[in-house]
């Protein structure tokens, strides 16, 4: 018997996948069906039969594949790098080849196979205050004038801001492992300084490697976040902490991030895993 929340998805295929531990229910609606906020919430519920960080909808738009992104709370997201890599893995299985492109809310994405890894071109980062966006003008978004009292409570430095299709605030701390992300993440996510809410990351850099933990807006703490990893590399380079390429180590795995100097695009490579597939 179909659960009432999944009635609009009945009979459609799904894939349970993760990219570096960032997990998804990917619903293939290229032949029918419709995603709703209620269905996304049901699929994202960790206490239910599925449970995931984001719900991805694979559709056909303008005669090409398109991925849309729903957070576990039923809200929409503009980008998700690890999900893009998982979608690319599905499409490579269908189409073959070593390079392909598909659509997303943030524009077209190009993917390639790099040995056992899938690499996705995430486009150019946006670092102007109104592109992130912020609630007030800021000349230097690598050091945001964000709520000194709140930062003092948690011993946090000024964050660096960037958008990779969704907004990110990266706090570079001495030890990302010990940062109280579960406490300050929810407060900062919905702070008025970030009118579209924000993904909150604690990052530390050692020997050129970025250790990253992320509180995703609409989700909570996740095992990995691809766009946060991209934003962390961009912000680390802007602050002189790394070069234009570095490994980013999340709780769920390792990603290789490169900010190409010629194109200005950020490229992300990492593993994908298919856990199971079926039909609703």
mmCIF file of C-alpha atoms in Angstrom:
data_model
loop_
_atom_site.group_PDB
_atom_site.id
_atom_site.type_symbol
_atom_site.label_atom_id
_atom_site.label_comp_id
_atom_site.label_asym_id
_atom_site.label_seq_id
_atom_site.Cartn_x
_atom_site.Cartn_y
_atom_site.Cartn_z
ATOM 1 C CA UNK A 1 0.000 0.000 0.000
ATOM 2 C CA UNK A 2 1.358 3.399 -0.983
ATOM 3 C CA UNK A 3 1.844 5.866 1.845
ATOM 4 C CA UNK A 4 -0.516 8.864 1.293
ATOM 5 C CA UNK A 5 2.406 11.303 1.142
ATOM 6 C CA UNK A 6 3.906 9.349 -1.767
ATOM 7 C CA UNK A 7 0.743 9.084 -3.875
ATOM 8 C CA UNK A 8 2.096 11.519 -6.487
ATOM 9 C CA UNK A 9 5.220 9.336 -6.871
ATOM 10 C CA UNK A 10 3.543 5.946 -7.131
ATOM 11 C CA UNK A 11 5.214 3.614 -9.629
ATOM 12 C CA UNK A 12 8.191 5.893 -10.269
ATOM 13 C CA UNK A 13 11.824 4.754 -9.862
ATOM 14 C CA UNK A 14 14.075 5.873 -7.031
ATOM 15 C CA UNK A 15 17.768 5.515 -6.172
ATOM 16 C CA UNK A 16 19.283 5.641 -2.682
ATOM 17 C CA UNK A 17 22.780 7.086 -3.110
ATOM 18 C CA UNK A 18 25.461 9.000 -1.283
ATOM 19 C CA UNK A 19 28.394 11.143 -2.282
ATOM 20 C CA UNK A 20 31.141 11.188 0.373
ATOM 21 C CA UNK A 21 28.489 10.322 2.955
ATOM 22 C CA UNK A 22 26.047 13.060 1.869
ATOM 23 C CA UNK A 23 22.950 10.916 1.222
ATOM 24 C CA UNK A 24 19.995 11.333 -1.118
ATOM 25 C CA UNK A 25 16.757 9.827 -2.316
ATOM 26 C CA UNK A 26 16.882 10.474 -6.059
ATOM 27 C CA UNK A 27 13.419 10.231 -7.613
ATOM 28 C CA UNK A 28 13.334 9.659 -11.368
ATOM 29 C CA UNK A 29 10.250 11.489 -12.655
ATOM 30 C CA UNK A 30 11.217 11.612 -16.322
ATOM 31 C CA UNK A 31 8.234 9.422 -17.192
ATOM 32 C CA UNK A 32 5.670 10.876 -14.779
ATOM 33 C CA UNK A 33 4.866 11.629 -11.173
ATOM 34 C CA UNK A 34 5.176 14.848 -9.191
ATOM 35 C CA UNK A 35 7.195 15.831 -6.127
ATOM 36 C CA UNK A 36 5.460 17.738 -3.333
ATOM 37 C CA UNK A 37 6.728 19.349 -0.132
ATOM 38 C CA UNK A 38 4.853 16.679 1.842
ATOM 39 C CA UNK A 39 6.514 13.874 -0.129
ATOM 40 C CA UNK A 40 9.944 15.468 0.330
ATOM 41 C CA UNK A 41 9.422 15.743 4.084
ATOM 42 C CA UNK A 42 8.330 12.098 4.265
ATOM 43 C CA UNK A 43 11.324 10.903 2.236
ATOM 44 C CA UNK A 44 13.749 13.041 4.251
ATOM 45 C CA UNK A 45 12.472 11.918 7.659
ATOM 46 C CA UNK A 46 15.239 9.948 9.384
ATOM 47 C CA UNK A 47 12.629 8.159 11.490
ATOM 48 C CA UNK A 48 10.754 6.958 8.391
ATOM 49 C CA UNK A 49 11.532 4.186 5.885
ATOM 50 C CA UNK A 50 13.872 6.369 3.785
ATOM 51 C CA UNK A 51 15.639 9.326 5.448
ATOM 52 C CA UNK A 52 18.233 11.489 3.737
ATOM 53 C CA UNK A 53 19.913 14.883 3.607
ATOM 54 C CA UNK A 54 18.239 15.984 0.368
ATOM 55 C CA UNK A 55 15.638 14.703 -2.048
ATOM 56 C CA UNK A 56 16.620 15.005 -5.697
ATOM 57 C CA UNK A 57 14.126 15.024 -8.548
ATOM 58 C CA UNK A 58 15.408 13.946 -11.955
ATOM 59 C CA UNK A 59 13.177 15.357 -14.688
ATOM 60 C CA UNK A 60 13.258 16.009 -18.429
ATOM 61 C CA UNK A 61 13.234 19.688 -19.380
ATOM 62 C CA UNK A 62 13.825 20.983 -22.882
ATOM 63 C CA UNK A 63 14.718 17.453 -23.989
ATOM 64 C CA UNK A 64 17.563 17.079 -21.502
ATOM 65 C CA UNK A 65 17.891 15.813 -17.898
ATOM 66 C CA UNK A 66 17.362 18.346 -15.114
ATOM 67 C CA UNK A 67 17.850 17.906 -11.365
ATOM 68 C CA UNK A 68 15.860 19.869 -8.805
ATOM 69 C CA UNK A 69 16.690 19.800 -5.098
ATOM 70 C CA UNK A 70 14.499 19.599 -2.010
ATOM 71 C CA UNK A 71 15.775 19.826 1.542
ATOM 72 C CA UNK A 72 14.565 17.348 4.137
ATOM 73 C CA UNK A 73 12.226 20.005 5.571
ATOM 74 C CA UNK A 74 10.398 20.316 2.229
ATOM 75 C CA UNK A 75 12.043 23.579 1.120
ATOM 76 C CA UNK A 76 13.831 24.064 -2.183
ATOM 77 C CA UNK A 77 17.596 24.404 -2.634
ATOM 78 C CA UNK A 78 19.520 25.961 -5.490
ATOM 79 C CA UNK A 79 22.529 23.660 -5.653
ATOM 80 C CA UNK A 80 23.943 20.423 -4.276
ATOM 81 C CA UNK A 81 27.328 19.300 -5.544
ATOM 82 C CA UNK A 82 27.377 15.770 -4.138
ATOM 83 C CA UNK A 83 23.868 15.141 -5.488
ATOM 84 C CA UNK A 84 25.000 16.423 -8.869
ATOM 85 C CA UNK A 85 27.771 13.846 -8.844
ATOM 86 C CA UNK A 86 25.280 11.095 -7.974
ATOM 87 C CA UNK A 87 22.911 12.174 -10.747
ATOM 88 C CA UNK A 88 25.853 12.222 -13.153
ATOM 89 C CA UNK A 89 26.707 8.652 -12.118
ATOM 90 C CA UNK A 90 23.162 7.543 -13.003
ATOM 91 C CA UNK A 91 23.313 9.312 -16.371
ATOM 92 C CA UNK A 92 26.749 7.882 -17.183
ATOM 93 C CA UNK A 93 25.256 4.441 -16.586
ATOM 94 C CA UNK A 94 22.529 5.214 -19.121
ATOM 95 C CA UNK A 95 24.476 7.150 -21.722
ATOM 96 C CA UNK A 96 28.039 5.889 -21.413
ATOM 97 C CA UNK A 97 30.896 8.175 -22.370
ATOM 98 C CA UNK A 98 33.199 10.155 -20.104
ATOM 99 C CA UNK A 99 31.534 13.608 -20.145
ATOM 100 C CA UNK A 100 27.970 14.883 -20.077
ATOM 101 C CA UNK A 101 25.834 17.873 -19.090
ATOM 102 C CA UNK A 102 22.477 18.361 -17.393
ATOM 103 C CA UNK A 103 20.423 21.194 -15.945
ATOM 104 C CA UNK A 104 19.996 22.412 -12.361
ATOM 105 C CA UNK A 105 18.364 25.393 -10.615
ATOM 106 C CA UNK A 106 21.752 27.155 -10.687
ATOM 107 C CA UNK A 107 22.390 26.527 -14.384
ATOM 108 C CA UNK A 108 23.868 23.792 -16.521
ATOM 109 C CA UNK A 109 26.302 21.372 -14.870
ATOM 110 C CA UNK A 110 29.067 19.496 -16.668
ATOM 111 C CA UNK A 111 30.390 16.228 -15.315
ATOM 112 C CA UNK A 112 33.263 13.931 -16.207
ATOM 113 C CA UNK A 113 34.643 10.595 -15.064
ATOM 114 C CA UNK A 114 38.054 10.740 -13.396
ATOM 115 C CA UNK A 115 39.050 7.103 -12.900
ATOM 116 C CA UNK A 116 36.680 5.904 -10.127
ATOM 117 C CA UNK A 117 35.568 9.443 -9.220
ATOM 118 C CA UNK A 118 32.907 11.719 -10.667
ATOM 119 C CA UNK A 119 33.905 15.358 -11.141
ATOM 120 C CA UNK A 120 31.372 18.154 -11.547
ATOM 121 C CA UNK A 121 32.001 21.714 -12.715
ATOM 122 C CA UNK A 122 30.109 23.809 -10.158
ATOM 123 C CA UNK A 123 30.566 27.100 -12.022
ATOM 124 C CA UNK A 124 31.929 30.349 -10.638
ATOM 125 C CA UNK A 125 31.583 31.298 -6.966
ATOM 126 C CA UNK A 126 29.684 34.471 -6.156
ATOM 127 C CA UNK A 127 31.317 36.574 -3.478
ATOM 128 C CA UNK A 128 29.682 40.013 -3.749
ATOM 129 C CA UNK A 129 27.493 40.821 -0.748
ATOM 130 C CA UNK A 130 24.273 41.025 -2.765
ATOM 131 C CA UNK A 131 24.988 37.733 -4.550
ATOM 132 C CA UNK A 132 25.501 35.651 -1.404
ATOM 133 C CA UNK A 133 23.162 37.424 -0.319
ATOM 134 C CA UNK A 134 23.659 39.495 2.848
ATOM 135 C CA UNK A 135 21.208 41.859 4.498
ATOM 136 C CA UNK A 136 23.611 44.803 4.305
ATOM 137 C CA UNK A 137 26.466 45.954 2.044
ATOM 138 C CA UNK A 138 29.935 44.591 2.769
ATOM 139 C CA UNK A 139 33.134 45.479 0.908
ATOM 140 C CA UNK A 140 35.123 42.444 2.059
ATOM 141 C CA UNK A 141 33.062 39.245 2.157
ATOM 142 C CA UNK A 142 36.101 37.215 3.210
ATOM 143 C CA UNK A 143 35.613 38.754 6.679
ATOM 144 C CA UNK A 144 31.940 39.445 7.300
ATOM 145 C CA UNK A 145 30.819 41.988 9.939
ATOM 146 C CA UNK A 146 28.580 39.366 11.498
ATOM 147 C CA UNK A 147 26.995 39.689 14.978
ATOM 148 C CA UNK A 148 30.012 40.198 17.314
ATOM 149 C CA UNK A 149 27.997 39.243 20.414
ATOM 150 C CA UNK A 150 26.931 35.889 18.986
ATOM 151 C CA UNK A 151 30.457 35.169 17.771
ATOM 152 C CA UNK A 152 31.875 36.028 21.209
ATOM 153 C CA UNK A 153 29.495 33.558 22.875
ATOM 154 C CA UNK A 154 30.952 30.713 20.834
ATOM 155 C CA UNK A 155 34.499 32.022 20.383
ATOM 156 C CA UNK A 156 34.101 32.350 16.622
ATOM 157 C CA UNK A 157 36.072 34.530 14.209
ATOM 158 C CA UNK A 158 34.432 36.577 11.474
ATOM 159 C CA UNK A 159 33.129 34.185 8.803
ATOM 160 C CA UNK A 160 33.919 34.280 5.104
ATOM 161 C CA UNK A 161 30.903 34.351 2.798
ATOM 162 C CA UNK A 162 30.338 32.905 -0.659
ATOM 163 C CA UNK A 163 27.568 31.444 -2.775
ATOM 164 C CA UNK A 164 27.896 28.304 -4.854
ATOM 165 C CA UNK A 165 24.258 28.492 -5.924
ATOM 166 C CA UNK A 166 23.271 28.611 -2.251
ATOM 167 C CA UNK A 167 24.718 30.814 0.527
ATOM 168 C CA UNK A 168 27.600 29.734 2.748
ATOM 169 C CA UNK A 169 29.320 31.150 5.823
ATOM 170 C CA UNK A 170 32.680 29.505 6.552
ATOM 171 C CA UNK A 171 34.201 29.938 10.017
ATOM 172 C CA UNK A 172 37.922 29.126 10.000
ATOM 173 C CA UNK A 173 38.737 27.878 13.489
ATOM 174 C CA UNK A 174 41.714 26.173 15.131
ATOM 175 C CA UNK A 175 39.972 22.792 15.291
ATOM 176 C CA UNK A 176 36.828 22.046 13.304
ATOM 177 C CA UNK A 177 36.374 18.810 15.248
ATOM 178 C CA UNK A 178 35.779 20.608 18.554
ATOM 179 C CA UNK A 179 33.672 23.483 17.197
ATOM 180 C CA UNK A 180 30.187 23.554 18.762
ATOM 181 C CA UNK A 181 28.504 23.411 15.367
ATOM 182 C CA UNK A 182 25.373 21.750 16.735
ATOM 183 C CA UNK A 183 24.879 24.792 19.005
ATOM 184 C CA UNK A 184 25.763 27.767 16.836
ATOM 185 C CA UNK A 185 24.722 26.266 13.482
ATOM 186 C CA UNK A 186 20.948 26.630 14.000
ATOM 187 C CA UNK A 187 21.288 30.182 15.332
ATOM 188 C CA UNK A 188 23.403 31.372 12.440
ATOM 189 C CA UNK A 189 21.412 29.508 9.765
ATOM 190 C CA UNK A 190 18.344 31.664 10.398
ATOM 191 C CA UNK A 191 20.087 34.902 11.464
ATOM 192 C CA UNK A 192 18.635 38.071 9.841
ATOM 193 C CA UNK A 193 22.095 38.915 8.465
ATOM 194 C CA UNK A 194 21.442 36.112 5.926
ATOM 195 C CA UNK A 195 18.027 36.854 4.335
ATOM 196 C CA UNK A 196 17.890 33.508 2.479
ATOM 197 C CA UNK A 197 19.235 31.619 5.502
ATOM 198 C CA UNK A 198 22.728 30.173 5.210
ATOM 199 C CA UNK A 199 24.766 26.976 5.310
ATOM 200 C CA UNK A 200 27.150 27.188 8.268
ATOM 201 C CA UNK A 201 30.576 25.516 8.229
ATOM 202 C CA UNK A 202 33.421 25.140 10.696
ATOM 203 C CA UNK A 203 36.736 24.635 8.914
ATOM 204 C CA UNK A 204 40.358 24.198 9.916
ATOM 205 C CA UNK A 205 43.401 23.962 7.653
ATOM 206 C CA UNK A 206 46.429 21.777 8.317
ATOM 207 C CA UNK A 207 49.171 20.835 5.849
ATOM 208 C CA UNK A 208 47.076 22.183 2.980
ATOM 209 C CA UNK A 209 44.067 19.977 3.793
ATOM 210 C CA UNK A 210 40.740 21.482 4.870
ATOM 211 C CA UNK A 211 38.786 19.693 7.608
ATOM 212 C CA UNK A 212 35.151 20.684 7.231
ATOM 213 C CA UNK A 213 31.931 20.196 9.164
ATOM 214 C CA UNK A 214 28.676 21.720 7.919
ATOM 215 C CA UNK A 215 25.253 22.583 9.286
ATOM 216 C CA UNK A 216 23.078 22.697 6.162
ATOM 217 C CA UNK A 217 20.087 25.002 6.043
ATOM 218 C CA UNK A 218 16.865 23.032 6.153
ATOM 219 C CA UNK A 219 18.707 19.810 7.047
ATOM 220 C CA UNK A 220 21.088 20.095 10.018
ATOM 221 C CA UNK A 221 24.574 18.631 10.407
ATOM 222 C CA UNK A 222 25.422 16.444 7.417
ATOM 223 C CA UNK A 223 28.197 13.943 6.740
ATOM 224 C CA UNK A 224 29.322 16.061 3.795
ATOM 225 C CA UNK A 225 28.189 19.057 1.755
ATOM 226 C CA UNK A 226 29.623 19.544 -1.717
ATOM 227 C CA UNK A 227 28.803 23.223 -2.144
ATOM 228 C CA UNK A 228 30.162 23.900 1.369
ATOM 229 C CA UNK A 229 33.402 22.160 0.374
ATOM 230 C CA UNK A 230 33.602 24.354 -2.734
ATOM 231 C CA UNK A 231 32.894 27.502 -0.715
ATOM 232 C CA UNK A 232 35.469 26.481 1.898
ATOM 233 C CA UNK A 233 38.220 26.119 -0.726
ATOM 234 C CA UNK A 234 37.279 29.446 -2.326
ATOM 235 C CA UNK A 235 37.247 31.212 1.035
ATOM 236 C CA UNK A 236 40.449 29.520 2.213
ATOM 237 C CA UNK A 237 42.252 30.662 -0.922
ATOM 238 C CA UNK A 238 40.879 34.194 -0.601
ATOM 239 C CA UNK A 239 42.296 34.300 2.940
ATOM 240 C CA UNK A 240 45.664 32.902 1.880
ATOM 241 C CA UNK A 241 45.200 29.646 3.798
ATOM 242 C CA UNK A 242 45.493 27.305 0.777
ATOM 243 C CA UNK A 243 46.286 27.320 -2.900
ATOM 244 C CA UNK A 244 43.611 27.005 -5.555
ATOM 245 C CA UNK A 245 43.330 23.245 -5.058
ATOM 246 C CA UNK A 246 42.981 21.186 -1.891
ATOM 247 C CA UNK A 247 41.461 18.057 -0.411
ATOM 248 C CA UNK A 248 38.453 18.762 1.787
ATOM 249 C CA UNK A 249 37.785 16.119 4.439
ATOM 250 C CA UNK A 250 34.198 15.884 5.689
ATOM 251 C CA UNK A 251 32.818 13.405 8.213
ATOM 252 C CA UNK A 252 31.659 11.144 5.384
ATOM 253 C CA UNK A 253 34.632 11.262 3.048
ATOM 254 C CA UNK A 254 37.190 13.215 1.058
ATOM 255 C CA UNK A 255 36.550 15.569 -1.852
ATOM 256 C CA UNK A 256 39.080 17.141 -4.183
ATOM 257 C CA UNK A 257 38.234 20.790 -4.913
ATOM 258 C CA UNK A 258 39.923 22.935 -7.551
ATOM 259 C CA UNK A 259 39.260 26.615 -8.323
ATOM 260 C CA UNK A 260 40.423 26.888 -11.902
ATOM 261 C CA UNK A 261 42.363 30.094 -12.468
ATOM 262 C CA UNK A 262 41.629 30.286 -16.201
ATOM 263 C CA UNK A 263 37.851 29.746 -16.170
ATOM 264 C CA UNK A 264 37.114 30.858 -12.605
ATOM 265 C CA UNK A 265 35.029 27.720 -12.158
ATOM 266 C CA UNK A 266 35.144 25.416 -9.138
ATOM 267 C CA UNK A 267 35.479 21.706 -9.864
ATOM 268 C CA UNK A 268 34.680 19.007 -7.339
ATOM 269 C CA UNK A 269 35.695 15.338 -7.593
ATOM 270 C CA UNK A 270 34.770 12.539 -5.224
ATOM 271 C CA UNK A 271 33.216 9.091 -4.760
ATOM 272 C CA UNK A 272 29.591 8.046 -5.220
ATOM 273 C CA UNK A 273 27.770 4.988 -3.902
ATOM 274 C CA UNK A 274 24.482 3.387 -4.962
ATOM 275 C CA UNK A 275 22.919 1.613 -1.966
ATOM 276 C CA UNK A 276 19.696 0.412 -3.520
ATOM 277 C CA UNK A 277 17.066 1.211 -6.128
ATOM 278 C CA UNK A 278 13.412 0.431 -6.616
ATOM 279 C CA UNK A 279 9.979 1.885 -7.386
ATOM 280 C CA UNK A 280 7.593 3.673 -5.076
#
